[in-house]
Coordinates of C-alpha atoms and ligand atoms in Angstrom, one line a residue:
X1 CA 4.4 1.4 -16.8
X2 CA 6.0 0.8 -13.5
X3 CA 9.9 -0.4 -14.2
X4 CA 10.7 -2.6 -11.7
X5 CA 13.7 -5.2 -10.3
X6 CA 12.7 -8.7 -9.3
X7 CA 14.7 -10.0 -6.9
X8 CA 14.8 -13.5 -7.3
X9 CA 15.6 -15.0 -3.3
X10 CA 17.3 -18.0 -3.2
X11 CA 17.3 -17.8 1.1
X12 CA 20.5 -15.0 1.3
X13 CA 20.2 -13.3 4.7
X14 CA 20.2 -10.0 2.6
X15 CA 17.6 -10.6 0.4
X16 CA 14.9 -7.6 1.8
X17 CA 18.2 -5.3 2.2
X18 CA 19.3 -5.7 -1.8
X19 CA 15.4 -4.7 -2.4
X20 CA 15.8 -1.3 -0.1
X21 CA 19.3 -0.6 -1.3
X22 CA 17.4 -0.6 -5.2
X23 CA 14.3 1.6 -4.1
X24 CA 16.6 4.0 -2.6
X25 CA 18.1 4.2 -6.5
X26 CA 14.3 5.5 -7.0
X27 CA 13.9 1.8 -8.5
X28 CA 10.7 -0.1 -7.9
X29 CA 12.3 -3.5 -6.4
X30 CA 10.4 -6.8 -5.4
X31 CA 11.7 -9.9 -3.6
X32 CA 9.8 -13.3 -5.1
X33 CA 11.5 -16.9 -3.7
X34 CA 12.9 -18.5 -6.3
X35 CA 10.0 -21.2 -5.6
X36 CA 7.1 -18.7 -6.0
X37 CA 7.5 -17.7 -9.6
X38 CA 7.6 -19.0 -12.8
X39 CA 9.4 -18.5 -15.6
X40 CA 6.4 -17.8 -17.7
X41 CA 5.6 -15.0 -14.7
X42 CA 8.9 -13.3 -14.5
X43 CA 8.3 -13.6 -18.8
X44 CA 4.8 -11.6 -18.3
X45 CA 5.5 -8.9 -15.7
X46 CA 8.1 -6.6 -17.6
X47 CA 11.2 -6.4 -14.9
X48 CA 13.8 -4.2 -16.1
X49 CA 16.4 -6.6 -14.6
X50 CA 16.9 -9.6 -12.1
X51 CA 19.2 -10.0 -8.6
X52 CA 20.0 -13.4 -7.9
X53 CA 20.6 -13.1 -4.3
X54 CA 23.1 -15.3 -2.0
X55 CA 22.1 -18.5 -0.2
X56 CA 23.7 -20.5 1.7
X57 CA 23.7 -23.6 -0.3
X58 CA 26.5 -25.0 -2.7
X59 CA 25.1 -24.8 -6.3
X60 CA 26.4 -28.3 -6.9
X61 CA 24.1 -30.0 -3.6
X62 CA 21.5 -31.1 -5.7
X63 CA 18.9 -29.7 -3.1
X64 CA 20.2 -26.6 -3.4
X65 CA 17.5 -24.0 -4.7
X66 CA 18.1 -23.6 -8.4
X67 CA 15.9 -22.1 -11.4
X68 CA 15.1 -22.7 -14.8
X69 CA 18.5 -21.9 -16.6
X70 CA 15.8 -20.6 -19.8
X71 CA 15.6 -17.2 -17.7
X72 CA 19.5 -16.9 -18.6
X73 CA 17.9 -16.6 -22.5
X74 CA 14.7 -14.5 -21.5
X75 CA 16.9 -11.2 -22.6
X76 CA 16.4 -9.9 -19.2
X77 CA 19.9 -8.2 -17.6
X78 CA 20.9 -10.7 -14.6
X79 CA 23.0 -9.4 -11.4
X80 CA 24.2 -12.6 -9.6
X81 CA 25.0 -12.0 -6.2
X82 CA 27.4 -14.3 -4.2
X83 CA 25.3 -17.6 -4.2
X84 CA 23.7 -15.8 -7.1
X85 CA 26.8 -15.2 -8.8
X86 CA 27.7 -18.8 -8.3
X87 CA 24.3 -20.3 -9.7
X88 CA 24.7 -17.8 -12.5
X89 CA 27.9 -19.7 -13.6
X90 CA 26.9 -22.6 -12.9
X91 CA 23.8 -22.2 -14.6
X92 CA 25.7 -20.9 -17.6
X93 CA 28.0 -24.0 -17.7
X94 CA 31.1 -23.0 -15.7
X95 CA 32.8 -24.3 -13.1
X96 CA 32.5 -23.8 -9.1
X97 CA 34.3 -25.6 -6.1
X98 CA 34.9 -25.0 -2.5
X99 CA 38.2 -22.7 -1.9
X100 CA 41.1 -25.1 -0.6
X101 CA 42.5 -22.1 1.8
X102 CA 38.5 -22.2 3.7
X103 CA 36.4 -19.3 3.1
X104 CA 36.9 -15.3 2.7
X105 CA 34.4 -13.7 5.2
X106 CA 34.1 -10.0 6.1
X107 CA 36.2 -7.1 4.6
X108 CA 38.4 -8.1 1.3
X109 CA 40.7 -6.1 -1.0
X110 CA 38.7 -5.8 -4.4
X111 CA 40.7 -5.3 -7.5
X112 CA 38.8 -4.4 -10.9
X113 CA 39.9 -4.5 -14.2
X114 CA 37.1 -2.2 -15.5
X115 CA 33.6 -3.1 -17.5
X116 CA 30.2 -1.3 -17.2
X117 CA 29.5 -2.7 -13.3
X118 CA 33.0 -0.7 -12.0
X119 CA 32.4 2.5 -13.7
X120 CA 33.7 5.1 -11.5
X121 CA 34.6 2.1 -9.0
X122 CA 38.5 2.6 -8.3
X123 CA 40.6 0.0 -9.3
X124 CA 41.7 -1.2 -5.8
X125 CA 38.5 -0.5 -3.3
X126 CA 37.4 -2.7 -0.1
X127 CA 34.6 -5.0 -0.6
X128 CA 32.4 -7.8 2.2
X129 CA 32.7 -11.0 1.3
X130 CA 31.0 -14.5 2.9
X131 CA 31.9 -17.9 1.1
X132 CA 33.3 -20.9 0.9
X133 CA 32.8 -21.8 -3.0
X134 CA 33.8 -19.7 -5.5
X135 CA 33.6 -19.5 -9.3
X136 CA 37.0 -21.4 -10.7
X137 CA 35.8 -21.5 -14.4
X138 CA 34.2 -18.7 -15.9
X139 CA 31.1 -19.7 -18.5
X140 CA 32.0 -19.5 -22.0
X141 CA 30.7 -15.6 -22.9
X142 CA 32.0 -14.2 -19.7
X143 CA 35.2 -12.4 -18.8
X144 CA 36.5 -12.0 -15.1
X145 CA 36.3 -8.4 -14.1
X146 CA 37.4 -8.2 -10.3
X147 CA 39.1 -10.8 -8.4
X148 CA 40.7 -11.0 -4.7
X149 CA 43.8 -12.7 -2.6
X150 CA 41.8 -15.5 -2.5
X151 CA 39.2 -15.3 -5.1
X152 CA 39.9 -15.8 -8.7
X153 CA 36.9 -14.6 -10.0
X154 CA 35.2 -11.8 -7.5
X155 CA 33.6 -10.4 -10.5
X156 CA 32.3 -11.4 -14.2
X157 CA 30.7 -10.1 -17.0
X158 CA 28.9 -11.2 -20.2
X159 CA 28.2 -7.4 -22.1
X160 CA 26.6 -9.4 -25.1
X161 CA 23.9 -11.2 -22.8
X162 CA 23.8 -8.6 -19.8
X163 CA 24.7 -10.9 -17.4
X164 CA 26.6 -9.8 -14.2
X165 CA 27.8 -12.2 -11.0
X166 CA 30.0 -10.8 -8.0
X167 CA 31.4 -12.7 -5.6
X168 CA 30.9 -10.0 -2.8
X169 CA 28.0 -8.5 -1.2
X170 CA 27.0 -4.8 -2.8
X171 CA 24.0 -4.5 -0.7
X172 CA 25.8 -4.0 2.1
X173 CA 27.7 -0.7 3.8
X174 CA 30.9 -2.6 4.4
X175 CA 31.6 -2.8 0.4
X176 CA 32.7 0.5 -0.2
X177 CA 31.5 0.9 -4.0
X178 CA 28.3 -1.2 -3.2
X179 CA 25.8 1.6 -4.4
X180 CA 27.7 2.8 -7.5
X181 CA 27.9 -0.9 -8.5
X182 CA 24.2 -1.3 -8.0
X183 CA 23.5 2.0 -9.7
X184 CA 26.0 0.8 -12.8
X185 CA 23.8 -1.9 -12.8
X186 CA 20.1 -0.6 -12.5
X187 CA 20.7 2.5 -14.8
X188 CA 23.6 0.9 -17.2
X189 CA 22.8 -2.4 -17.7
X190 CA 18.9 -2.2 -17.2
X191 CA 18.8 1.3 -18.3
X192 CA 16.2 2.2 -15.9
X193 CA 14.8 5.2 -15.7
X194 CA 14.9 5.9 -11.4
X195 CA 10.9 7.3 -11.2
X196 CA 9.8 5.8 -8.2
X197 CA 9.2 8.1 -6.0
X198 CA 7.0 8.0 -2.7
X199 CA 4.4 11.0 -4.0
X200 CA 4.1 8.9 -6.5
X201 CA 3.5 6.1 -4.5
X202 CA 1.2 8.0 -2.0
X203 CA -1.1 9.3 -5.6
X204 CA -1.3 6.2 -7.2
X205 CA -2.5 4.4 -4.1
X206 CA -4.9 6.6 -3.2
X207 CA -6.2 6.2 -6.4
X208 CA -6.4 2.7 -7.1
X209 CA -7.5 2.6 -3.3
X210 CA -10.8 4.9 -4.4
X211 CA -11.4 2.6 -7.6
X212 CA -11.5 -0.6 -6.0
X213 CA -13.4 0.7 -2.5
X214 CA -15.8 2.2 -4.9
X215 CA -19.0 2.1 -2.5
X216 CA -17.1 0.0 0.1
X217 CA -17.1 0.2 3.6
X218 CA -13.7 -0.4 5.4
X219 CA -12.7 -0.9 9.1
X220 CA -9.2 -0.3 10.4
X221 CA -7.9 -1.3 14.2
X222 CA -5.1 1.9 15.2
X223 CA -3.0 0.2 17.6
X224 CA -1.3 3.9 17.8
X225 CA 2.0 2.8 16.4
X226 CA 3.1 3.9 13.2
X227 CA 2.2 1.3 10.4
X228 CA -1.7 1.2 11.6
X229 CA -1.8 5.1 11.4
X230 CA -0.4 5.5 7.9
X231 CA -2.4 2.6 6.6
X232 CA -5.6 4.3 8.2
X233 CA -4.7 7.9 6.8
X234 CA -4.0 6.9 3.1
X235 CA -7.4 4.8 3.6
X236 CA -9.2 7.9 4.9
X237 CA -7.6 10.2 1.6
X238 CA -9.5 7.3 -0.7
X239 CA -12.7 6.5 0.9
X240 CA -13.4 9.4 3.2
X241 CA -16.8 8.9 5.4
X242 CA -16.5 5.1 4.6
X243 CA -13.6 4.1 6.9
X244 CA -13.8 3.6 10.6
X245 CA -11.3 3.3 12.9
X246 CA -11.1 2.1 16.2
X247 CA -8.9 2.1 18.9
X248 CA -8.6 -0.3 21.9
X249 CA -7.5 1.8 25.1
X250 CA -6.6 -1.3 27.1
X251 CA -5.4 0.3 30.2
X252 CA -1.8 -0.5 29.2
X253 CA -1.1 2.4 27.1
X254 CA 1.6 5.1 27.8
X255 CA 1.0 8.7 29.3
X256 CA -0.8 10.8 26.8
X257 CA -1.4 8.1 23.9
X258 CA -4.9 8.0 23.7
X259 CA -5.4 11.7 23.8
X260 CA -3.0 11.6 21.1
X261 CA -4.2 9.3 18.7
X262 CA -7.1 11.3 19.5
X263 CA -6.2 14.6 18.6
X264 CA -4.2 13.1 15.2
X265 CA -7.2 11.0 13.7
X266 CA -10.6 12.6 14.9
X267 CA -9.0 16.4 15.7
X268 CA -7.1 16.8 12.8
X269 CA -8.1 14.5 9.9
X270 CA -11.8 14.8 11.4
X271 CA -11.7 10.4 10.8
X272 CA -14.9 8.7 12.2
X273 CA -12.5 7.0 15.5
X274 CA -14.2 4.9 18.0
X275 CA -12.2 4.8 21.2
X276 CA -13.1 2.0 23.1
X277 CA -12.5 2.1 26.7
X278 CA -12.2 -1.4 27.3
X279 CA -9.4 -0.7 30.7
X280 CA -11.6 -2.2 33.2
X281 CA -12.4 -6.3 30.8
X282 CA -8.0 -6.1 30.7
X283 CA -7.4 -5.0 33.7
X284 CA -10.4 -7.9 35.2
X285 CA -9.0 -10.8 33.2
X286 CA -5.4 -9.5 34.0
X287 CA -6.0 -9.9 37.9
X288 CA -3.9 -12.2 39.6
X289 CA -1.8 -13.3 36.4
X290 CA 2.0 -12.9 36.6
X291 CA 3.3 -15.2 34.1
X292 CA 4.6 -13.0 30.7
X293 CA 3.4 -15.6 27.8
X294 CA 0.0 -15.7 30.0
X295 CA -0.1 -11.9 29.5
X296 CA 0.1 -11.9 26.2
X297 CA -2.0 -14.3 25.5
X298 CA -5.3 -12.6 27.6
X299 CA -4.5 -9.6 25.7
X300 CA -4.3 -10.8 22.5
X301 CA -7.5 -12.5 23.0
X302 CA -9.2 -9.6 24.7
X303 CA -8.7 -7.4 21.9
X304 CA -10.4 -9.8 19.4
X305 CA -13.2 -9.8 21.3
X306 CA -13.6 -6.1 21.9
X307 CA -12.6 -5.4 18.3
X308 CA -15.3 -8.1 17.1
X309 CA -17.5 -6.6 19.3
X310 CA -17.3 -2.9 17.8
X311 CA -17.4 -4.0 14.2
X312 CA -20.7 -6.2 14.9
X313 CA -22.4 -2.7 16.0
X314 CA -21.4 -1.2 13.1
X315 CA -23.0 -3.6 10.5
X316 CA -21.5 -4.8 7.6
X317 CA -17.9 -3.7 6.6
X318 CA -16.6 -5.0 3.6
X319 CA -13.1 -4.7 4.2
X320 CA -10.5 -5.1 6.9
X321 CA -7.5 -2.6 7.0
X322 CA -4.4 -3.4 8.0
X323 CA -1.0 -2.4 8.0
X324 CA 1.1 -5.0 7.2
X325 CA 4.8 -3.4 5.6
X326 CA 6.9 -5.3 3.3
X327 CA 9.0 -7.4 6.3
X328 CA 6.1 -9.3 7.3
X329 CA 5.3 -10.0 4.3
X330 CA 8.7 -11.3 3.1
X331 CA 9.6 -13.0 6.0
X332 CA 6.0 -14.8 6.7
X333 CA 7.7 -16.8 3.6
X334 CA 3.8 -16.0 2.2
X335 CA 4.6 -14.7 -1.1
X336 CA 1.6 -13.8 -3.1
X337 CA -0.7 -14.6 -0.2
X338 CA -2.3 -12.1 2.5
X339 CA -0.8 -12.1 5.6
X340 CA -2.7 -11.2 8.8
X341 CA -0.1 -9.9 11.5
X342 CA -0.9 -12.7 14.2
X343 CA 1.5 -10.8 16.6
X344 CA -0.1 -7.8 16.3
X345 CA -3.7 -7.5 17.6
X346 CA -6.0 -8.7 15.1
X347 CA -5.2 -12.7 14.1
X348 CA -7.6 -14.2 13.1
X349 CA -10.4 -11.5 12.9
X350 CA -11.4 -11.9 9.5
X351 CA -12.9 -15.4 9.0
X352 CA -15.1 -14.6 12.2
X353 CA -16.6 -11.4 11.4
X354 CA -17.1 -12.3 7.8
X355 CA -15.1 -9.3 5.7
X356 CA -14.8 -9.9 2.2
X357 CA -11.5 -9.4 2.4
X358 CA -8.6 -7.4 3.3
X359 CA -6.9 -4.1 2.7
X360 CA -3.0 -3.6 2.9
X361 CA -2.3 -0.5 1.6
X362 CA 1.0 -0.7 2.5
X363 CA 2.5 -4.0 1.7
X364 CA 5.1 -3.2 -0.8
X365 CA 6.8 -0.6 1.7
X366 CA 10.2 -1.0 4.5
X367 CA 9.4 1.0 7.6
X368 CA 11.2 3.9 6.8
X369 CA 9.1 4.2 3.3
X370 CA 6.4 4.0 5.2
X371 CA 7.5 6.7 7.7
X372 CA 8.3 8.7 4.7
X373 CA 4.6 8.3 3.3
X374 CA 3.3 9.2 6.8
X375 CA 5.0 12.3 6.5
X376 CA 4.0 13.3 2.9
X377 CA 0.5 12.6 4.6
X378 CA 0.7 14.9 6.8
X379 CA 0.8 13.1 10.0
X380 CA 2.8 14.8 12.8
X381 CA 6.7 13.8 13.1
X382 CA 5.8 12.8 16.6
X383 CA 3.5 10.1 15.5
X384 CA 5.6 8.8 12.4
X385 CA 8.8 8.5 14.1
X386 CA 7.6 6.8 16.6
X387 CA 10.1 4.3 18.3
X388 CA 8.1 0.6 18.5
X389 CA 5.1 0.3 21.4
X390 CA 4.7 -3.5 22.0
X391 CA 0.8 -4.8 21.1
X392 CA 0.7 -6.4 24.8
X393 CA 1.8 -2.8 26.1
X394 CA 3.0 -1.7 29.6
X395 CA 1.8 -5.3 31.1
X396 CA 5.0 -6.5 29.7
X397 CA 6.9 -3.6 31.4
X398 CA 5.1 -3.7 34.8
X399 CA 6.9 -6.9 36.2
X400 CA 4.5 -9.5 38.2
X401 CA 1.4 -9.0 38.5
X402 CA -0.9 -5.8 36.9
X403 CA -1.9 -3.3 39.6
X404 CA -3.4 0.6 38.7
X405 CA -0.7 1.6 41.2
X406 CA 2.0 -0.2 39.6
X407 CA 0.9 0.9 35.7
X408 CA 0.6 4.8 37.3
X409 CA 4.1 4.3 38.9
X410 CA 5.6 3.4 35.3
X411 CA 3.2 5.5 32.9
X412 CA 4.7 8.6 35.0
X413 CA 8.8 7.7 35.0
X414 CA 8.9 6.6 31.6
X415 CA 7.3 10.1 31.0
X416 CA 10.2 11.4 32.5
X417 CA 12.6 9.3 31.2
X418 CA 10.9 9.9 27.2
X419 CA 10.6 14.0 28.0
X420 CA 14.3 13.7 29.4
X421 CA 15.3 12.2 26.3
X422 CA 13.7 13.6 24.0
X423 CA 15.2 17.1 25.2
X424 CA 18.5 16.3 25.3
X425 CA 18.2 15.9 21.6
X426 CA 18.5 12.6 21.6
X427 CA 15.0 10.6 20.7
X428 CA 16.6 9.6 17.4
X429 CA 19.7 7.9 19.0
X430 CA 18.5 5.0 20.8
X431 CA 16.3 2.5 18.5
X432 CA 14.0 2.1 21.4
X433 CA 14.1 3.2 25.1
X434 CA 11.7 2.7 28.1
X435 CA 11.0 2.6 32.0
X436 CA 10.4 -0.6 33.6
X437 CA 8.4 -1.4 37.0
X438 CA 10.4 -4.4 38.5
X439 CA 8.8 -6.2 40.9
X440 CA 11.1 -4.7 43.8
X441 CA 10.9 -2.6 45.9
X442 CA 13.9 -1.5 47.8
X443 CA 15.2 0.7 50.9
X444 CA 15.4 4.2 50.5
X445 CA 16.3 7.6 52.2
X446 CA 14.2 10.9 52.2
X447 CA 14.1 13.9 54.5
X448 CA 15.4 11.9 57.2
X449 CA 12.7 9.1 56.9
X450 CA 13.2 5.8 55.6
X451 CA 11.0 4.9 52.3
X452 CA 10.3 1.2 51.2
X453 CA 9.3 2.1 47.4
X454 CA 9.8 0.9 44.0
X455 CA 12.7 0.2 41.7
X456 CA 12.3 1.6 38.2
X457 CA 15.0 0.4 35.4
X458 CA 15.5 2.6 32.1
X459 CA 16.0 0.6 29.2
X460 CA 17.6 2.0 25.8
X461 CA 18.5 -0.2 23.0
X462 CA 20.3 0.5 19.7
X463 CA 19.4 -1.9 16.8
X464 CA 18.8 -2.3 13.2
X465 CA 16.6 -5.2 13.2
X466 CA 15.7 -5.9 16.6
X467 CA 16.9 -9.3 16.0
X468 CA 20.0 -8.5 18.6
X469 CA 20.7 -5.1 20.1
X470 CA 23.0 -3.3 22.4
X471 CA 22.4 -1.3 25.0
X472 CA 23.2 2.5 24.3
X473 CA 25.5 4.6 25.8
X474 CA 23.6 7.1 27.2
X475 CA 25.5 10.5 28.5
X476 CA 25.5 10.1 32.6
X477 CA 24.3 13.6 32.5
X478 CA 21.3 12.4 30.9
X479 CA 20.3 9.8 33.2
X480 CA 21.4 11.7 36.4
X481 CA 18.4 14.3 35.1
X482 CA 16.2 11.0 34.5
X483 CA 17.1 9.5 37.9
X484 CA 16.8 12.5 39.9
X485 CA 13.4 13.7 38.3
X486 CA 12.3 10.3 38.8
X487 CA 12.8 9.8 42.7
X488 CA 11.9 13.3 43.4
X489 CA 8.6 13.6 41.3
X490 CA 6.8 10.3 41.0
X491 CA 5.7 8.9 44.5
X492 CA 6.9 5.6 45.9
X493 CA 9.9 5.2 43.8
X494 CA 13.0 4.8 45.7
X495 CA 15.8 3.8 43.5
X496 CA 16.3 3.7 39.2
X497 CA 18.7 1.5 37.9
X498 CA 20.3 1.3 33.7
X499 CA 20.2 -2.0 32.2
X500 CA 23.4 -2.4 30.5
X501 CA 22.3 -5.9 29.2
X502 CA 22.8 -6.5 25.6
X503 CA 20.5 -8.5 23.1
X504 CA 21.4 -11.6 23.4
X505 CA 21.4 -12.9 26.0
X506 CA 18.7 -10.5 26.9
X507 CA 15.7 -9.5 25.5
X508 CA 14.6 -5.8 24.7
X509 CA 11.7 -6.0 26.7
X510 CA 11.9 -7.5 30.0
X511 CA 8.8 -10.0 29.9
Ligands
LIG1 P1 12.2 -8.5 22.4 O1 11.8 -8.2 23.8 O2 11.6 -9.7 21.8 O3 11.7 -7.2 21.5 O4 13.7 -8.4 22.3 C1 12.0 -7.0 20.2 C2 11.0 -5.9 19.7 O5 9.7 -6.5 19.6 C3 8.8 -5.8 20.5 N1 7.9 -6.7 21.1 C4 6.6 -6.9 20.8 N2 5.8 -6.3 20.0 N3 4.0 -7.7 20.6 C5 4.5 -6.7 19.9 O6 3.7 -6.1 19.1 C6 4.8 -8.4 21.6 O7 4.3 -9.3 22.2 C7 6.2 -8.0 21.7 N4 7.2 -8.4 22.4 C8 8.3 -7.6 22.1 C9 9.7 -5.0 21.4 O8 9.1 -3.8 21.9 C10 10.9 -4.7 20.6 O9 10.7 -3.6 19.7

């Protein structure tokens, strides 16, 4: 059987990242809020052991999330972490208050005095901390094993039950001995065995994929980033002949995409694709429409249509393909339920074509799990590590309103700007990075004449979550070559500019 972690959320902002920081252990690791599971549940699915994660609620507010204190006596190995750790005294009748000298908040001096969680954790090491309360009486059953200037009680342990609270956060990089501590816990405590491995994964899916699609049709929209590819792929290894795929060119696509997805999913994995040329419905409805949110919202629409369109010519297709990752499905807040990426192209699709349900092959999976499946797959590098391609497309990078001149303008500099990039040696160090078609034009200078053309702007972001980003540091070097090629081979441009706007107060894209 599968061993697996549950990690019981309780609203930490690090929730999804204690999962990741587990499965990299080679430990199976889902997150369930503390509202959407029982007792009897957690009692009936085998875990090997349980993270209580942080929160930012005082155990003692009596809306503050809490759980049935019987899980302390289901013989399951506990790891409370800060609010965890908290609730997991509290729970087991000791004593918590807020710190009179305010709260400890980023990097602390941990000292431990040993027990199974600090094995080969020195005793002095550097840990990140974020609270205001902290444990003041330990439970009856527990000893304190690490503490801080300000912290009594950074650490405690209860051998007899297996119960474990810090204070600090593991999860993250900043705490030196996070992963051993996490490992002392998964293999040591829970005595896991570390098994989970993504050919596994990529097997067993496949297989339970070709049990239950037994004589099934299924239909899959590429949007040519990466998640909708790997769903598609693994689909095709299960069901063969029975999956379709099809791709929406829209018009706003980048240079080369469509030939691409092309070659990848009909070419290579000889997949039945339908490429829809739908450039000329977009680029109608798009006419005349400058406002960004009034972009989106054609396109979004368009796409339905054309999609519904496709699948009513095919007859009936039992199932829906999509590939939703483990993020959306965590932070949808929709637990057990399926979620249907609205964002993404194809809301609201499945009550109005009538599938009998949907397929998401990859919604126990973080994006570079997935990446890592996409690879085992066979899909080309190029493909899986793919920087993120917004579902609106270049509308939202041509400023203003849509022209073919404007698109052919960008589609060719950010060419140059991605080729320039990408042989530097650099595609990997930005998170994301793009041309931009402002809606200026601006005064220029060549072979004597005056030109009147338009002003490009490169964009390159680094991020972790896309939540707030900074603009990279590029070498000049790099974009001198970027500029130069830029004004010199694509027509009508007369200057390029580098945003050096960070995120916030700006966006990464610039509609
Ligand atoms: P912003 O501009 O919001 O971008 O800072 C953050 C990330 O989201 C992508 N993005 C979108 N993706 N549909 C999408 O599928 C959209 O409407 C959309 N808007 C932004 C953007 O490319 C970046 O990776």
């Amino acid at each position: 059987m599968q061993e697996k972690i549950l990690v019981l959320d309780f609203g930490g902002q690090y929730n999804l990242l204690i999962a990741r920081r587990i499965r990299q252990q080679h430990v199976y690791a889902e997150v369930k809020s503390y509202s959407g599971i029982t007792l009897e549940q957690i009692r009936g699915e085998g875990y090997k052991g349980i993270v209580f994660t942080g929160g930012p609620n005082s155990v003692y507010d009596p809306a503050a999330p809490h759980f049935d204190p019987e899980i302390l006596r289901l013989g399951i190995p506990i790891l409370g972490i800060c609010y965890g750790h908290q609730l997991l005294a509290w729970m087991a009748g000791g004593g918590i208050e807020a710190a009179e000298n305010g709260s400890e908040y980023g990097r602390v001096t941990l000292r431990s005095s040993g027990g199974v969680l600090f094995d080969a954790v020195p005793a002095e090491s550097v840990c990140w901390m974020s609270h205001t309360d902290f444990v003041k009486s330990v439970p009856d059953g527990f000893i304190v094993t690490a503490s801080t200037k300000n912290c009594p009680c950074a650490a405690m342990a209860d051998d007899e039950r297996n119960l474990y609270g810090v204070q600090f956060h593991p999860e993250v990089t900043h705490t030196a001995c996070g992963s051993q501590i996490l490992h002392n816990f998964l293999f040591k405590v829970c005595a896991c065995r570390g098994d989970w491995t993504m050919e596994d994964f990529v097997s067993k899916s496949i297989e339970s994929l070709r049990l239950e699609l037994s004589g099934k049709n299924a239909l899959c929209a590429l949007s040519g980033g990466v998640d909708s590819a790997v769903a598609a792929v693994l689909l095709h290894r299960a069901v063969g002949e029975r999956l379709t795929c099809v791709f929406v060119d829209h018009g706003l696509l980048r240079k080369g995409e469509r030939e691409q997805v092309e070659q990848v999913f009909r070419r290579r994995f000889q997949m039945n694709l339908i490429v829809v040329d739908a450039r000329e419905r977009f680029f109608t409805r798009l006419r005349g429409v400058t406002e960004p949110e009034r972009k989106r919202k054609i396109i979004g629409e368009e796409f339905i249509r054309v999609f519904e369109e496709e699948a009513k010519k095919l007859g009936k297709q039992d199932v829906l393909v999509q590939g939703t990752i483990y993020p959306d499905v965590v932070e949808s807040g929709a637990g057990n339920a399926s979620v249907i990426k609205s964002h993404h192209n194809v809301g609201g699709l499945p009550d109005r074509i009538g599938f009998e349900r949907i397929v998401e092959p990859l919604r126990e999976l973080f994006k570079d799990e997935v990446r890592a499946v996409g690879l085992k797959l066979g899909i080309p590098e190029e493909l899986v590590m793919r920087q993120p391609f917004p579902g609106p497309g270049l509308a939202i990078r041509v400023m203003g309103e849509i022209t073919e001149e404007k698109l052919t303008v960008l589609r060719e500099a950010d060419a140059i700007f991605r080729e320039e990039i990408v042989s530097a040696g650099l595609a990997d160090a930005p998170s994301q990075y793009f041309a931009v078609l402002t809606d200026n034009r601006s005064v220029g200078v060549m072979g004597d004449a005056r030109t009147y053309g338009w002003v490009i702007a490169l964009r390159a972001v680094s991020t972790d979550d896309f939540m707030t980003a900074d603009w990279t540091r590029l070498p000049w070097e790099l974009l001198a070559r970027a500029s130069s090629r830029i004004t010199n081979e694509v027509r009508s441009v007369s200057r390029v500019v580098y945003d050096i706007t960070s995120k916030p107060p700006a966006t990464v894209e610039w509609e």
